[in-house]
mmCIF file of C-alpha atoms and ligand atoms in Angstrom:
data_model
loop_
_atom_site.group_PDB
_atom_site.id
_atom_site.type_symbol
_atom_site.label_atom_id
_atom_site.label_comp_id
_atom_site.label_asym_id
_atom_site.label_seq_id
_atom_site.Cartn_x
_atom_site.Cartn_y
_atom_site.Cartn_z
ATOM 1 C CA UNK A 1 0.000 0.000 0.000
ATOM 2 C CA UNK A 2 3.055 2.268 0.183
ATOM 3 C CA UNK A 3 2.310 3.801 -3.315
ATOM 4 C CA UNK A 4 -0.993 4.883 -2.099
ATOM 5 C CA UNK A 5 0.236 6.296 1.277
ATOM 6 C CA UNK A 6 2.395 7.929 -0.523
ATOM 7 C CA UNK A 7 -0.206 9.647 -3.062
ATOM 8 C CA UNK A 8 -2.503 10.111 -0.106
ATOM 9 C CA UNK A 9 -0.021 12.432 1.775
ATOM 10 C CA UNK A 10 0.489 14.397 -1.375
ATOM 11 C CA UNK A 11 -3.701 14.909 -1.410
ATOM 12 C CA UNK A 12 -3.485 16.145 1.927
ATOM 13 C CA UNK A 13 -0.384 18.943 0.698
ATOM 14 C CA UNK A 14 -2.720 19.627 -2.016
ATOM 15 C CA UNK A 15 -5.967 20.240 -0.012
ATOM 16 C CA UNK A 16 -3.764 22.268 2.721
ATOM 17 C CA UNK A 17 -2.489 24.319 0.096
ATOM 18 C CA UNK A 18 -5.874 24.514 -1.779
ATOM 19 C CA UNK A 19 -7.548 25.369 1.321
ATOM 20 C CA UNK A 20 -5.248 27.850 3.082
ATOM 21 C CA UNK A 21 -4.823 30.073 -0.953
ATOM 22 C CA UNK A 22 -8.868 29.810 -0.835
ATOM 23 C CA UNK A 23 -8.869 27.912 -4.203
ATOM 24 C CA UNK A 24 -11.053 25.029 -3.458
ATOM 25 C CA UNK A 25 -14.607 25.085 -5.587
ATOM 26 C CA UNK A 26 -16.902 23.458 -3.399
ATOM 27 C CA UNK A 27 -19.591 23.610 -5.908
ATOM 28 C CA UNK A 28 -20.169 23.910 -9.271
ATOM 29 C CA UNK A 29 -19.759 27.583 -9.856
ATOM 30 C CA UNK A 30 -22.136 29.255 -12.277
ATOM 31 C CA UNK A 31 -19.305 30.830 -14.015
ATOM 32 C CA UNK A 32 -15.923 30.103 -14.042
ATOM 33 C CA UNK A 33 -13.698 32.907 -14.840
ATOM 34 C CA UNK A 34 -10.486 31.545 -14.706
ATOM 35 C CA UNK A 35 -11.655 28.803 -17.029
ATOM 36 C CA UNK A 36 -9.355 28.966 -20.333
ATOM 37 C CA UNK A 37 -10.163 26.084 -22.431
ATOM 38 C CA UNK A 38 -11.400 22.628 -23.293
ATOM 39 C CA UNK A 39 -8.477 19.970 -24.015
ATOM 40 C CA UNK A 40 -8.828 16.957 -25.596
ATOM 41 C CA UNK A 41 -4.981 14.490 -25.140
ATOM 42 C CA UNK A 42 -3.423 11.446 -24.521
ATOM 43 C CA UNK A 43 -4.247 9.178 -21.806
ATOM 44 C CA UNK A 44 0.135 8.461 -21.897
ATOM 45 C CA UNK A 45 1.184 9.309 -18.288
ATOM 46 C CA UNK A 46 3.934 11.492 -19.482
ATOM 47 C CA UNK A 47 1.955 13.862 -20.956
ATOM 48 C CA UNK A 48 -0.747 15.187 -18.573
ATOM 49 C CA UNK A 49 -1.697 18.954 -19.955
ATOM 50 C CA UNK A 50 -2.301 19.819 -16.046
ATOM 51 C CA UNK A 51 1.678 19.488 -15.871
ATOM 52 C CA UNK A 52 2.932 20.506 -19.692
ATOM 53 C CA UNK A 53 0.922 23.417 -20.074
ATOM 54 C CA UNK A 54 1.226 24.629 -16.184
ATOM 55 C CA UNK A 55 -2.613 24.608 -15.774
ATOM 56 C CA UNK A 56 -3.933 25.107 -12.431
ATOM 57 C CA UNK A 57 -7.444 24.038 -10.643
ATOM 58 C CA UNK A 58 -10.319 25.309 -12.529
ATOM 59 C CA UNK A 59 -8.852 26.794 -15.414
ATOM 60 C CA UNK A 60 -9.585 23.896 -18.398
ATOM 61 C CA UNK A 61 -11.665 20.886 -18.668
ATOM 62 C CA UNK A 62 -9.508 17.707 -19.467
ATOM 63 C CA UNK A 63 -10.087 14.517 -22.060
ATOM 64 C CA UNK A 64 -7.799 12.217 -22.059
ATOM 65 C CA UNK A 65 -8.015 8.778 -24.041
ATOM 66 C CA UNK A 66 -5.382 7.145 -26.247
ATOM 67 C CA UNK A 67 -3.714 9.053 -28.469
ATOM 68 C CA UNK A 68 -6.020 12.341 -27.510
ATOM 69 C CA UNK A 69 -7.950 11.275 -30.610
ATOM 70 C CA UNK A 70 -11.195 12.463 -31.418
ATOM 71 C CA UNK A 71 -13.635 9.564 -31.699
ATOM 72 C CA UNK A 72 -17.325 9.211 -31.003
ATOM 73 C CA UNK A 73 -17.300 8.937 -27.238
ATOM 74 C CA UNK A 74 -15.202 12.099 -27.117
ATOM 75 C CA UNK A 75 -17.929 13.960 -28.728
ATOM 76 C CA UNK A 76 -20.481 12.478 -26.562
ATOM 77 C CA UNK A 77 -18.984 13.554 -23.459
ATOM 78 C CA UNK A 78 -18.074 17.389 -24.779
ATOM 79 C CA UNK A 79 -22.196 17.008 -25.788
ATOM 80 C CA UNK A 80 -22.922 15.949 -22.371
ATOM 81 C CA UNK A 81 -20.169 18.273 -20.700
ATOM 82 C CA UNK A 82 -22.171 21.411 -22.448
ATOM 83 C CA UNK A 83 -25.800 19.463 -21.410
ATOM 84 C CA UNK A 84 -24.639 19.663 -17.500
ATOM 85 C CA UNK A 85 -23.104 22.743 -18.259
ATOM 86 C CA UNK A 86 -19.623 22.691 -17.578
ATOM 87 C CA UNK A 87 -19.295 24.000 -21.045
ATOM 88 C CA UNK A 88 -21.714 25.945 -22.589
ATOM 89 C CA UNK A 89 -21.995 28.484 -19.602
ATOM 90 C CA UNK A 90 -18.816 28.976 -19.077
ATOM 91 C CA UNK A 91 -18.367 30.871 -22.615
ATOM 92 C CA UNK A 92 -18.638 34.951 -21.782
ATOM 93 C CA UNK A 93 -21.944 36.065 -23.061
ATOM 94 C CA UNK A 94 -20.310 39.706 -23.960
ATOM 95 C CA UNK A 95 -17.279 37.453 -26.158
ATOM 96 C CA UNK A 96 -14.019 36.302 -24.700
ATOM 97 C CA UNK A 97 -12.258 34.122 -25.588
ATOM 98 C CA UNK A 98 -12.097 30.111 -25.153
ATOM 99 C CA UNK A 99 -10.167 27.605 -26.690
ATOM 100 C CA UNK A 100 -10.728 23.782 -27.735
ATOM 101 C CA UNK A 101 -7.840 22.417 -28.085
ATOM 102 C CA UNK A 102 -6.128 19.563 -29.371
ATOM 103 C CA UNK A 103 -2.933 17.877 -28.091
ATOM 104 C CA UNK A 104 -1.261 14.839 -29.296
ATOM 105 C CA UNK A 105 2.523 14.080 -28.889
ATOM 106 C CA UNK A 106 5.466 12.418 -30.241
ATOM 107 C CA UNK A 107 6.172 8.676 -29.710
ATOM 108 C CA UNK A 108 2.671 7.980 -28.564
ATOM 109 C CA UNK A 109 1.406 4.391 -27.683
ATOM 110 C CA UNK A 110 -1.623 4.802 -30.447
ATOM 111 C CA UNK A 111 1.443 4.171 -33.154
ATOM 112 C CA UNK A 112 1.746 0.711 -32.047
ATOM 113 C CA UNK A 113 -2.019 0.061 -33.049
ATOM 114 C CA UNK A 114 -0.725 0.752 -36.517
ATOM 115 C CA UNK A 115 -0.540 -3.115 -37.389
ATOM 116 C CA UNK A 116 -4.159 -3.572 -36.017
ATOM 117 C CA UNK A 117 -6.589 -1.667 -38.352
ATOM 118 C CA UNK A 118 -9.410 -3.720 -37.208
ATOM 119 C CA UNK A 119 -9.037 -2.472 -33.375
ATOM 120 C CA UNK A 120 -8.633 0.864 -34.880
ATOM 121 C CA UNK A 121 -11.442 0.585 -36.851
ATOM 122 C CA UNK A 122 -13.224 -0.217 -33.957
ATOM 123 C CA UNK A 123 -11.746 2.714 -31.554
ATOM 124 C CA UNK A 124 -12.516 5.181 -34.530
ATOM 125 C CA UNK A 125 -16.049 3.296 -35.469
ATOM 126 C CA UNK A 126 -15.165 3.899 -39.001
ATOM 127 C CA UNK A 127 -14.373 1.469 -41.954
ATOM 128 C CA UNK A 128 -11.322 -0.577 -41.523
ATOM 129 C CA UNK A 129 -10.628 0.973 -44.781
ATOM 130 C CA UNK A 130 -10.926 4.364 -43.968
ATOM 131 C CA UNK A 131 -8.261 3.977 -41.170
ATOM 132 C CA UNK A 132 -5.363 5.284 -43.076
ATOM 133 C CA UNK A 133 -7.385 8.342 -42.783
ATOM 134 C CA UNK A 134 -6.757 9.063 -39.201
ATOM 135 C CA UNK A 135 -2.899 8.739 -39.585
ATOM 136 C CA UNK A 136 -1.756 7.048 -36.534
ATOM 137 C CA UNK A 137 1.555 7.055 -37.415
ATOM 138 C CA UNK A 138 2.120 10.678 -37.736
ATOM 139 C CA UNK A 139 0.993 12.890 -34.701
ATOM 140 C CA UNK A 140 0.943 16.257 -36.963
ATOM 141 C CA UNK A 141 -1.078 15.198 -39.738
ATOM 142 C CA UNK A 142 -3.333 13.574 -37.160
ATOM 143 C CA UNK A 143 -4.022 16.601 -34.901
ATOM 144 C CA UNK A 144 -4.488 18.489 -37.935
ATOM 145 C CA UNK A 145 -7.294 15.764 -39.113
ATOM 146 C CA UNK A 146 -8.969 15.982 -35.887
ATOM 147 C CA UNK A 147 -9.532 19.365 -35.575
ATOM 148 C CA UNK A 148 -10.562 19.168 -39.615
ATOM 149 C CA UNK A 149 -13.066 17.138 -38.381
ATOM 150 C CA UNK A 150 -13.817 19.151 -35.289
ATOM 151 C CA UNK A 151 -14.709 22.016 -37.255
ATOM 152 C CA UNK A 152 -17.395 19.954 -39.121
ATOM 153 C CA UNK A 153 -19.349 19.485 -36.027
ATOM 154 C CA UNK A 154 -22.083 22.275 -35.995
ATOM 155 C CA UNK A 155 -22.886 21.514 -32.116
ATOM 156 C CA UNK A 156 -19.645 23.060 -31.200
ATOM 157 C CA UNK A 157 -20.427 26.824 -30.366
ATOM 158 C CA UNK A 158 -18.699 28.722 -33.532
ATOM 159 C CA UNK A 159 -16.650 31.644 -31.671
ATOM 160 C CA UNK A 160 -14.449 28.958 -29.881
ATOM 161 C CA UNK A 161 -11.051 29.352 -31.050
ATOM 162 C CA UNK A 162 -10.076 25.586 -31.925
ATOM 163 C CA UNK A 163 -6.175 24.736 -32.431
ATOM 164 C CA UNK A 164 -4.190 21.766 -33.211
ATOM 165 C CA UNK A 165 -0.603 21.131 -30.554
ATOM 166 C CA UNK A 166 1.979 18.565 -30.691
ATOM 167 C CA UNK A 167 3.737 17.821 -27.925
ATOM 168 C CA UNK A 168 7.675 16.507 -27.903
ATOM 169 C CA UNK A 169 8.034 13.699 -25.228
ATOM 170 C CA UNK A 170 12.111 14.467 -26.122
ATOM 171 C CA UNK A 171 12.440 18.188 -25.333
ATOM 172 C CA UNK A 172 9.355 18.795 -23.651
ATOM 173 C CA UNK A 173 8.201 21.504 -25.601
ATOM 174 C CA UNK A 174 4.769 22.105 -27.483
ATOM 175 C CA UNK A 175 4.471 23.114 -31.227
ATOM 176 C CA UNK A 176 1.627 24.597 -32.148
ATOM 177 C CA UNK A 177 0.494 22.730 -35.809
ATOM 178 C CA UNK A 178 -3.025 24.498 -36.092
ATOM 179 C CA UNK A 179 -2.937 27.660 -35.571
ATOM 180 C CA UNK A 180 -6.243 29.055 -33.080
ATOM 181 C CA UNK A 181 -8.351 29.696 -35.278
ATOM 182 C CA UNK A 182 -12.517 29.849 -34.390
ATOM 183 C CA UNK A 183 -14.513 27.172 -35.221
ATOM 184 C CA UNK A 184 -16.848 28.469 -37.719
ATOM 185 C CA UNK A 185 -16.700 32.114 -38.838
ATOM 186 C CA UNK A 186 -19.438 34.222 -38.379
HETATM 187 ZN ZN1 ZN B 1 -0.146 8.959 -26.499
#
């Protein structure tokens, strides 16, 4: 159990911490300010955006599944997400500006799915001959597919910006391959 111990006394830093700079959200505000963006990534433990992009409580909503790709449960839950509200409120009625963004990485496990079009098939619930499509192998021409597609969807609210990141596992840094952009023009 020492692995737990160990993450439970870093929960109880966290909530001293939390608690003493009055940052704890107790409930679900009605708006949140300080929130910056959506983000959609990869499930790969080295690449949590809450660490690479510095992001502190409250200030994006998270996705994570392998390879950050976007596939039909993804745009379930950002449906759902804006049905409960954690979403579609949280966009400033006078403008502002929010961001949906998109962030694969370099040397990602979804590469090694390359060999198994059928299970990719199945994780993309498209034809196993339309899986070339999503570009597995190559994390720029896939981020740039997905928020291609992304732009398509006409539930997404069009004065989001929407942009397209790559993140290098080897130096750390993020490179922006889609520029923000928003979603739809007006
Ligand atoms: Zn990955």
């Amino acid at each position: 159990m020492s692995n737990l111990d160990d993450l439970l006394q870093r929960n109880k830093d966290y909530a001293a911490k939390q608690s003493a700079a009055g940052t704890l959200m107790p409930s679900l505000p009605r708006a949140t300010p300080n929130l910056k963006a959506t983000i959609i990534g990869c499930a790969d433990m080295r690449v949590d955006p809450a660490h690479l992009l510095g992001l502190k409580p409250g200030e994006a909503l998270v996705i994570r599944n392998i390879g950050g790709r976007i596939t039909p449960p993804v745009l379930e839950e950002l449906g759902l997400l804006g049905r409960i509200g954690e979403v579609a409120r949280v966009v400033p009625a006078g403008g502002g500006e929010f961001h949906l963004i998109v962030l694969q990485h370099t040397d990602c496990g979804i590469t090694r799915l390359a060999g198994d079009p059928d299970k990719l098939a199945h994780y993309f619930q498209i034809p196993e001959g339309e899986v070339k499509s999503k570009s597995v192998t190559d994390p720029r021409a896939a981020v740039a597919g997905d928020v291609a597609f992304l732009k398509t969807i006409p539930a997404l609210p069009a004065q989001w910006f929407i942009s397209g990141l790559v993140y290098d596992v080897a130096t750390g840094l993020v490179e922006v391959v889609v520029p923000p952009a928003p979603i739809r023009s007006a």
